[in-house]
CSV table of C-alpha atoms in Angstrom, one decimal:
chain,number,residue,atom,x,y,z
N,1027,MET,CA,-38.0,-349.8,194.6
N,1028,LYS,CA,-39.1,-352.0,197.3
N,1029,GLY,CA,-40.7,-350.2,200.5
N,1030,LYS,CA,-42.0,-349.4,203.5
N,1031,VAL,CA,-44.0,-346.8,206.3
N,1032,GLY,CA,-44.3,-346.5,209.5
N,1033,ALA,CA,-47.3,-345.2,210.3
N,1034,CYS,CA,-51.0,-345.1,211.8
N,1035,VAL,CA,-53.4,-345.2,209.4
N,1036,CYS,CA,-57.7,-345.3,210.4
N,1037,GLY,CA,-60.2,-347.4,208.6
N,1038,MET,CA,-63.2,-346.4,206.7
N,1039,MET,CA,-64.5,-349.2,207.9
N,1040,GLY,CA,-68.0,-348.8,210.0
N,1041,LEU,CA,-68.6,-352.0,208.8
N,1042,PHE,CA,-66.2,-353.9,210.3
N,1043,MET,CA,-65.3,-354.4,213.9
N,1044,ILE,CA,-61.8,-353.0,215.3
N,1045,ALA,CA,-59.0,-356.0,216.3
N,1046,SER,CA,-55.8,-357.1,216.6
N,1047,THR,CA,-54.1,-359.8,215.1
N,1048,GLY,CA,-52.7,-361.0,217.6
N,1049,MET,CA,-50.4,-363.2,216.2
N,1050,GLY,CA,-47.4,-361.5,217.0
N,1051,SER,CA,-47.3,-359.8,213.5
N,1052,GLU,CA,-43.4,-358.2,213.3
N,1053,SER,CA,-45.6,-355.0,211.5
N,1054,GLY,CA,-47.2,-354.2,214.9
N,1055,LEU,CA,-50.6,-352.5,213.0
N,1056,ASP,CA,-53.5,-353.7,214.5
N,1057,SER,CA,-56.2,-355.6,211.4
N,1058,PRO,CA,-59.1,-352.8,210.9
N,1059,ILE,CA,-60.6,-355.7,210.0
N,1060,GLY,CA,-63.2,-358.3,212.1
N,1061,MET,CA,-60.7,-362.2,212.3
N,1062,ILE,CA,-61.4,-365.3,210.8
N,1063,THR,CA,-60.3,-368.9,211.8
N,1064,VAL,CA,-58.8,-370.9,209.7
N,1065,ASP,CA,-57.3,-374.9,210.6
N,1066,GLY,CA,-56.6,-373.9,213.9
N,1067,HIS,CA,-54.2,-369.8,212.6
N,1068,MET,CA,-56.7,-366.9,213.7
N,1069,VAL,CA,-55.8,-364.0,211.1
N,1070,PRO,CA,-57.3,-360.8,210.7
N,1071,ASP,CA,-60.2,-361.4,207.1
N,1072,ILE,CA,-59.9,-359.6,204.0
N,1073,GLY,CA,-61.1,-356.3,203.1
N,1074,PRO,CA,-61.7,-352.8,201.6
N,1075,LEU,CA,-58.6,-350.7,202.2
N,1076,PRO,CA,-59.1,-348.2,203.8
N,1077,THR,CA,-59.6,-345.2,202.6
N,1078,ALA,CA,-56.7,-342.9,204.7
N,1079,VAL,CA,-53.3,-343.6,203.2
N,1080,PRO,CA,-50.3,-343.8,206.0
N,1081,THR,CA,-48.4,-341.0,205.9
N,1082,PRO,CA,-45.8,-340.1,208.4
N,1083,PRO,CA,-45.4,-337.2,210.5
N,1084,THR,CA,-42.2,-336.0,209.0
N,1085,ASN,CA,-43.0,-336.0,205.3
N,1086,LEU,CA,-47.0,-335.0,205.0
N,1087,ASN,CA,-47.7,-335.3,201.2
N,1088,TYR,CA,-48.9,-332.3,199.3
N,1089,ALA,CA,-49.0,-331.8,195.2
N,1090,ALA,CA,-45.9,-329.8,194.7
N,1091,LYS,CA,-43.8,-332.4,196.7
N,1092,ILE,CA,-45.7,-335.0,195.3
N,1093,SER,CA,-45.0,-333.6,191.0
N,1094,LEU,CA,-41.0,-333.5,192.3
N,1095,GLY,CA,-41.1,-337.1,193.1
N,1096,LYS,CA,-43.5,-338.2,190.5
N,1097,GLN,CA,-39.9,-336.5,188.2
N,1098,LEU,CA,-37.4,-338.1,189.9
N,1099,TYR,CA,-39.0,-341.4,190.0
N,1100,PHE,CA,-39.2,-341.8,186.0
N,1101,ASP,CA,-35.4,-339.6,186.2
N,1102,GLY,CA,-32.2,-342.2,184.9
N,1103,ARG,CA,-29.5,-339.2,185.9
N,1104,LEU,CA,-30.1,-340.4,189.3
N,1105,SER,CA,-28.0,-343.7,188.3
N,1106,LYS,CA,-24.4,-343.5,186.9
N,1107,ASN,CA,-25.2,-344.0,183.5
N,1108,ASN,CA,-27.9,-342.0,183.9
N,1109,ALA,CA,-30.8,-344.2,181.7
N,1110,ILE,CA,-31.6,-346.1,185.3
N,1111,SER,CA,-34.7,-345.0,186.6
N,1112,CYS,CA,-37.2,-346.2,189.3
N,1113,ALA,CA,-39.7,-346.4,186.8
N,1114,PHE,CA,-37.0,-349.4,185.5
N,1115,CYS,CA,-37.9,-352.3,186.7
N,1116,HIS,CA,-40.9,-350.7,188.3
N,1117,ASN,CA,-42.8,-350.1,185.1
N,1118,PRO,CA,-46.5,-348.3,185.7
N,1119,VAL,CA,-46.8,-350.4,182.4
N,1120,THR,CA,-46.4,-354.1,183.9
N,1121,GLY,CA,-48.2,-353.1,187.1
N,1122,PHE,CA,-45.1,-350.7,188.5
N,1123,ALA,CA,-43.5,-353.6,188.9
N,1124,ASP,CA,-40.5,-355.7,185.9
N,1125,PRO,CA,-41.9,-358.3,183.6
N,1126,ASN,CA,-38.5,-360.0,183.0
N,1127,GLN,CA,-37.2,-362.4,185.9
N,1128,THR,CA,-34.9,-360.0,187.5
N,1129,SER,CA,-33.9,-357.0,186.7
N,1130,ALA,CA,-31.2,-355.6,184.4
N,1131,GLY,CA,-29.2,-352.7,186.0
N,1132,VAL,CA,-26.5,-350.5,185.4
N,1133,GLY,CA,-24.1,-352.3,182.7
N,1134,GLY,CA,-27.1,-355.0,182.1
N,1135,LEU,CA,-26.0,-356.7,185.5
N,1136,ARG,CA,-28.8,-358.8,187.1
N,1137,GLY,CA,-29.7,-358.9,190.5
N,1138,GLY,CA,-30.8,-361.6,192.0
N,1139,ARG,CA,-34.5,-361.1,193.3
N,1140,GLN,CA,-37.8,-360.1,191.3
N,1141,SER,CA,-38.5,-356.3,191.1
N,1142,PRO,CA,-41.7,-356.2,193.3
N,1143,THR,CA,-45.0,-353.7,192.6
N,1144,VAL,CA,-45.2,-350.6,194.2
N,1145,TYR,CA,-48.5,-351.5,194.0
N,1146,ASN,CA,-50.1,-349.9,198.3
N,1147,THR,CA,-46.7,-350.0,199.5
N,1148,ALA,CA,-47.7,-347.3,201.7
N,1149,PHE,CA,-49.6,-349.7,203.6
N,1150,ASN,CA,-46.5,-352.0,204.3
N,1151,PRO,CA,-43.9,-351.4,207.6
N,1152,PHE,CA,-41.6,-353.5,205.7
N,1153,GLN,CA,-39.8,-352.6,202.4
N,1154,PHE,CA,-37.1,-355.1,200.0
N,1155,TRP,CA,-38.2,-358.6,199.9
N,1156,ASP,CA,-36.6,-359.0,203.0
N,1157,GLY,CA,-37.5,-356.1,205.1
N,1158,ARG,CA,-34.7,-354.7,205.7
N,1159,ALA,CA,-36.1,-351.0,205.0
N,1160,GLY,CA,-38.3,-349.7,207.9
N,1161,SER,CA,-39.6,-346.8,205.8
N,1162,LEU,CA,-40.4,-345.5,201.7
N,1163,GLU,CA,-38.0,-342.9,202.8
N,1164,GLU,CA,-35.4,-345.6,202.9
N,1165,GLN,CA,-36.7,-348.2,200.4
N,1166,ALA,CA,-36.2,-344.6,198.0
N,1167,ILE,CA,-32.9,-344.0,197.8
N,1168,GLY,CA,-31.5,-347.7,198.5
N,1169,PRO,CA,-31.0,-348.8,194.8
N,1170,ILE,CA,-29.4,-345.6,194.2
N,1171,HIS,CA,-25.9,-346.7,195.7
N,1172,ASN,CA,-26.9,-350.2,194.8
N,1173,PRO,CA,-23.8,-351.3,192.4
N,1174,VAL,CA,-26.4,-354.0,190.5
N,1175,GLU,CA,-28.5,-351.5,190.5
N,1176,MET,CA,-27.9,-347.7,189.7
N,1177,ALA,CA,-24.6,-347.8,190.6
N,1178,GLU,CA,-24.3,-344.0,191.4
N,1179,THR,CA,-23.2,-342.6,195.0
N,1180,HIS,CA,-25.1,-340.8,198.0
N,1181,GLU,CA,-22.7,-338.4,198.1
N,1182,SER,CA,-22.2,-337.9,194.1
N,1183,VAL,CA,-26.0,-337.4,193.1
N,1184,VAL,CA,-26.8,-335.2,195.0
N,1185,PRO,CA,-24.6,-332.8,193.2
N,1186,LYS,CA,-25.3,-334.2,189.9
N,1187,ILE,CA,-29.3,-333.5,190.7
N,1188,ALA,CA,-28.3,-329.9,192.2
N,1189,LYS,CA,-26.6,-329.2,189.0
N,1190,ILE,CA,-30.5,-329.3,187.4
N,1191,ASN,CA,-31.6,-326.0,187.1
N,1192,GLY,CA,-35.1,-326.8,187.3
N,1193,TYR,CA,-34.7,-328.9,190.3
N,1194,LYS,CA,-32.6,-326.6,192.3
N,1195,GLU,CA,-35.8,-324.9,191.7
N,1196,GLU,CA,-37.8,-327.5,192.8
N,1197,PHE,CA,-36.5,-328.6,195.9
N,1198,GLN,CA,-36.4,-324.4,197.1
N,1199,LYS,CA,-39.6,-324.3,196.2
N,1200,VAL,CA,-41.2,-327.6,198.1
N,1201,PHE,CA,-38.4,-327.8,200.8
N,1202,GLY,CA,-36.7,-324.5,201.7
N,1203,THR,CA,-33.4,-325.2,200.7
N,1204,GLY,CA,-31.3,-326.3,198.0
N,1205,VAL,CA,-31.2,-330.8,196.9
N,1206,SER,CA,-30.9,-332.9,199.7
N,1207,LEU,CA,-30.4,-336.9,199.5
N,1208,GLN,CA,-33.3,-336.7,202.3
N,1209,GLY,CA,-35.3,-334.5,199.9
N,1210,ILE,CA,-35.2,-337.0,197.3
N,1211,ALA,CA,-36.6,-340.2,199.4
N,1212,GLU,CA,-39.0,-337.8,200.7
N,1213,ALA,CA,-40.8,-337.1,197.6
N,1214,ILE,CA,-40.4,-340.6,196.0
N,1215,ALA,CA,-41.6,-341.4,198.7
N,1216,ALA,CA,-44.9,-339.0,198.8
N,1217,TYR,CA,-45.0,-340.3,194.7
N,1218,GLU,CA,-45.1,-344.0,195.6
N,1219,ARG,CA,-47.3,-343.6,198.6
N,1220,THR,CA,-50.3,-342.0,195.6
N,1221,ILE,CA,-49.4,-345.3,193.8
N,1222,ILE,CA,-52.5,-347.3,195.4
N,1223,SER,CA,-54.4,-350.1,193.7
N,1224,THR,CA,-57.9,-350.5,194.9
N,1225,ASN,CA,-62.1,-350.2,193.9
N,1226,SER,CA,-61.4,-353.3,192.6
N,1227,ALA,CA,-64.4,-355.9,191.7
N,1228,PHE,CA,-63.8,-357.6,195.3
N,1229,ASP,CA,-63.8,-354.3,197.1
N,1230,LYS,CA,-67.4,-353.6,195.2
N,1231,PHE,CA,-68.4,-357.3,196.4
N,1232,VAL,CA,-67.8,-356.4,200.1
N,1233,LEU,CA,-68.8,-353.5,199.7
N,1234,GLY,CA,-72.9,-354.9,198.8
N,1235,ASP,CA,-73.1,-355.6,194.7
N,1236,PRO,CA,-73.7,-359.0,194.6
N,1237,LYS,CA,-73.0,-359.0,191.2
N,1238,ALA,CA,-69.4,-357.1,190.7
N,1239,MET,CA,-68.5,-360.2,191.0
N,1240,GLY,CA,-68.4,-363.9,189.4
N,1241,GLU,CA,-70.1,-366.7,190.8
N,1242,ASP,CA,-66.7,-368.3,189.8
N,1243,ALA,CA,-64.9,-365.3,191.8
N,1244,GLN,CA,-66.5,-366.3,194.6
N,1245,ARG,CA,-66.4,-369.7,195.2
N,1246,GLY,CA,-62.5,-369.0,194.2
N,1247,MET,CA,-63.2,-366.5,197.6
N,1248,ASP,CA,-64.5,-369.6,199.6
N,1249,VAL,CA,-61.6,-371.6,198.7
N,1250,PHE,CA,-59.0,-368.8,199.5
N,1251,LYS,CA,-60.7,-368.1,202.5
N,1252,GLY,CA,-60.4,-371.7,203.3
N,1253,LYS,CA,-59.3,-375.2,201.7
N,1254,GLY,CA,-56.9,-372.6,199.9
N,1255,ARG,CA,-55.3,-371.9,203.3
N,1256,CYS,CA,-54.4,-368.7,201.4
N,1257,ILE,CA,-55.2,-365.8,204.1
N,1258,LEU,CA,-52.7,-367.5,205.9
N,1259,CYS,CA,-50.7,-364.9,204.8
N,1260,HIS,CA,-52.3,-363.0,202.2
N,1261,ASN,CA,-54.7,-361.4,204.9
N,1262,ASP,CA,-56.2,-357.9,206.2
N,1263,SER,CA,-56.8,-355.3,203.6
N,1264,ASN,CA,-54.2,-355.1,201.7
N,1265,PHE,CA,-54.1,-358.7,201.5
N,1266,THR,CA,-50.7,-359.4,202.6
N,1267,ASP,CA,-49.6,-360.4,206.7
N,1268,ASN,CA,-46.5,-358.3,206.7
N,1269,GLN,CA,-44.6,-360.9,207.5
N,1270,PHE,CA,-41.6,-363.4,206.1
N,1271,HIS,CA,-42.0,-367.2,205.4
N,1272,ASN,CA,-40.0,-370.1,203.8
N,1273,LEU,CA,-41.8,-371.1,201.8
N,1274,GLY,CA,-40.0,-373.7,199.5
N,1275,VAL,CA,-39.3,-371.7,196.7
N,1276,PRO,CA,-37.1,-373.0,194.0
N,1277,GLN,CA,-33.9,-370.3,193.6
N,1278,VAL,CA,-33.5,-369.9,190.4
N,1279,GLY,CA,-32.0,-366.9,188.0
N,1280,PRO,CA,-28.3,-365.8,189.0
N,1281,MET,CA,-27.8,-366.2,193.1
N,1282,LYS,CA,-27.0,-369.8,193.7
N,1283,GLU,CA,-28.6,-369.1,197.3
N,1284,ASP,CA,-30.9,-366.5,198.9
N,1285,LEU,CA,-31.5,-366.5,202.5
N,1286,GLY,CA,-33.8,-363.9,202.1
N,1287,ARG,CA,-34.7,-363.0,206.0
N,1288,TYR,CA,-31.5,-363.9,207.4
N,1289,TYR,CA,-29.5,-361.4,206.0
N,1290,VAL,CA,-31.4,-358.8,208.2
N,1291,THR,CA,-32.4,-360.5,211.2
N,1292,LEU,CA,-29.2,-363.6,211.8
N,1293,ARG,CA,-32.5,-365.9,213.2
N,1294,GLU,CA,-31.5,-369.1,212.1
N,1295,ARG,CA,-35.7,-369.5,211.3
N,1296,ASP,CA,-35.9,-367.0,208.8
N,1297,LYS,CA,-33.3,-368.8,206.5
N,1298,GLY,CA,-35.0,-369.1,203.3
N,1299,ALA,CA,-38.1,-366.2,204.6
N,1300,PHE,CA,-39.1,-363.9,202.3
N,1301,LYS,CA,-42.2,-360.7,202.6
N,1302,THR,CA,-45.5,-361.6,201.7
N,1303,PRO,CA,-46.4,-359.8,198.7
N,1304,THR,CA,-49.8,-358.1,198.4
N,1305,LEU,CA,-52.4,-359.6,196.1
N,1306,ARG,CA,-54.2,-356.7,195.0
N,1307,SER,CA,-53.7,-356.4,190.6
N,1308,ILE,CA,-51.6,-359.2,191.3
N,1309,THR,CA,-52.9,-360.3,187.3
N,1310,GLU,CA,-50.2,-357.0,186.5
N,1311,SER,CA,-47.1,-358.5,188.3
N,1312,ALA,CA,-45.8,-361.4,187.0
N,1313,PRO,CA,-43.8,-363.4,187.4
N,1314,TYR,CA,-43.8,-364.9,190.8
N,1315,MET,CA,-42.7,-365.4,193.9
N,1316,HIS,CA,-39.3,-362.9,194.6
N,1317,ASP,CA,-36.8,-364.6,192.2
N,1318,GLY,CA,-39.8,-365.1,189.2
N,1319,ALA,CA,-39.9,-368.2,189.3
N,1320,PHE,CA,-42.8,-368.4,188.5
N,1321,LYS,CA,-44.7,-366.7,185.6
N,1322,THR,CA,-48.1,-367.7,185.7
N,1323,LEU,CA,-50.4,-367.5,188.6
N,1324,GLU,CA,-51.1,-371.2,187.7
N,1325,GLU,CA,-48.0,-372.5,188.1
N,1326,VAL,CA,-47.7,-370.4,191.7
N,1327,VAL,CA,-51.7,-372.6,192.7
N,1328,ASP,CA,-49.8,-375.6,191.8
N,1329,PHE,CA,-46.6,-374.7,193.0
N,1330,PHE,CA,-48.8,-374.4,197.1
N,1331,ASP,CA,-50.7,-377.2,196.2
N,1332,GLN,CA,-48.6,-379.0,196.7
N,1333,GLY,CA,-47.1,-377.2,199.7
N,1334,GLY,CA,-44.1,-376.4,198.4
N,1335,LYS,CA,-40.9,-377.5,198.4
N,1336,ALA,CA,-39.8,-379.9,201.6
N,1337,ASN,CA,-36.7,-377.3,203.9
N,1338,PRO,CA,-35.6,-377.5,207.5
N,1339,GLN,CA,-36.4,-373.6,207.6
N,1340,LEU,CA,-40.2,-375.1,206.0
N,1341,SER,CA,-43.6,-372.4,207.4
N,1342,PRO,CA,-45.4,-374.9,209.9
N,1343,LEU,CA,-48.3,-372.7,207.7
N,1344,MET,CA,-47.0,-374.8,204.3
N,1345,LYS,CA,-48.5,-378.3,203.5
N,1346,PRO,CA,-50.3,-380.7,200.2
N,1347,LEU,CA,-53.6,-378.4,199.9
N,1348,GLY,CA,-55.4,-381.4,197.3
N,1349,LEU,CA,-57.2,-379.0,195.6
N,1350,THR,CA,-59.6,-379.6,192.6
N,1351,PRO,CA,-58.8,-378.5,188.9
N,1352,GLN,CA,-62.6,-376.3,189.5
N,1353,GLU,CA,-60.4,-375.3,193.0
N,1354,LYS,CA,-58.3,-373.8,191.2
N,1355,THR,CA,-59.5,-372.1,188.2
N,1356,ASP,CA,-62.4,-370.3,190.8
N,1357,LEU,CA,-58.5,-369.6,192.7
N,1358,ILE,CA,-57.7,-368.0,190.4
N,1359,ALA,CA,-60.8,-366.2,189.4
N,1360,PHE,CA,-60.8,-364.8,192.9
N,1361,MET,CA,-57.6,-363.4,192.4
N,1362,LYS,CA,-58.0,-361.6,189.2
N,1363,ALA,CA,-61.3,-360.1,191.1
N,1364,LEU,CA,-58.5,-358.0,192.6
N,1365,THR,CA,-57.5,-356.0,190.2
N,1366,GLY,CA,-57.8,-352.7,191.2
N,1367,GLU,CA,-59.5,-349.6,188.8
N,1368,PRO,CA,-56.7,-348.1,186.4
N,1369,ILE,CA,-54.6,-345.3,187.6
N,1370,PRO,CA,-55.0,-342.2,184.9
N,1371,PHE,CA,-50.8,-341.9,184.3
N,1372,GLU,CA,-49.4,-339.7,182.8
N,1373,PHE,CA,-46.0,-339.2,182.5
N,1374,PRO,CA,-43.8,-336.3,184.0
N,1375,THR,CA,-42.0,-333.7,181.8
N,1376,LEU,CA,-38.4,-333.8,183.6
N,1377,PRO,CA,-36.4,-330.6,184.7
N,1378,GLU,CA,-33.3,-329.4,182.4
C-alpha cells in the first residue's frame, strides 16, 4: 500500500525554530525545524521526527483498533484469491516494502511500480507514488480493488470478512457496528500509523550525541546538505518535501511509459513526476525509485551525480554534481545512519 494523512502535528523540539517552508509545497504543512538555503533555494533543514504522530480526528488510534488493523494488514482474505495481503507487498522483514522490482498480485500479474515502504507514511499528506490518495484510509483500501494487486471488489470484500466470526466480534467491539469498508480502512490506517522509523544514529547525533555517527557519515551529511543538493528534495524531519519531481528515471518493468503525477493533475509539468520518498531506513527497502530501476544506493547516487536523464519536464533542481568517489562513499554512509531502531514485531493470529 501507499498512503498518507492530512493532520496537524506538534513537534517535540524546543531545539528547533518553527518556520514555514515558503515554497508553496503541495503538502501545506509547516516545518517544525529551521530553514537552510542551498544554491538559492530555501528548504526545511533535516532533524528528528516529532514525537506526535499525525492522526486525523476522525480516526483516533487506540489499542483495539490497531490490533484489528494489524490482523487485516496480514490477512490475504482481503484479496480475490485469499492469498495477497497488504504485507505481501509491504513486508516487515524487508523494510515494510517489497524487495522485488515490482510486486506480484493475484494471478501473478505485476504492476508497473515498486511498492514503497510503509515507514513513516503517517507523516505524508499524499499516498502512492503519484499522490492520488489524500489519506492513509483512502490508500489502505485502494489495492483491494486494483485488478493487478488484490483483484477483489469493495462490494464483495465486506460480506466476505463479515462471515468470519472473529472479525464480526472485533468490529462490533471496536466500532460498535458490523464489518464495513470504512472500518477496514480506518483499522488498517491506524495500524500503519504505528510503523515509524526513528531514533536512528542521525537522530541521536543531532540531539546531542557526537559519537552516534561516524566521521564518514558526518562528512556525508555535509555533502547531503551541500554539494550533493539532496536536501533540496529530501528535507525536513522525514527527509521528504512531499512534492513531486521528474528526475528522468529510466522506465523499466512492465510499463512502457509512466507519466506519474500527470495522471492525477493532468498538468503538463507533472508528466513523469513522482513523490519524493522518505530516506529514513532507506537501506532496508531496495530496490529504489518508482519503478525499482536501481538495485543499490550506489546506483542511485551515480544517477543523481550525472544529473538524471534529460527530458522536457526534468526538474530544474537536477544538475550534474561532480561528486568524488570519497564523497559518494560518505554520502552513502550518511544514508545508512538514517536507519531507525528495530520495531519489535510478531505476526498476528488471524480470526477464524
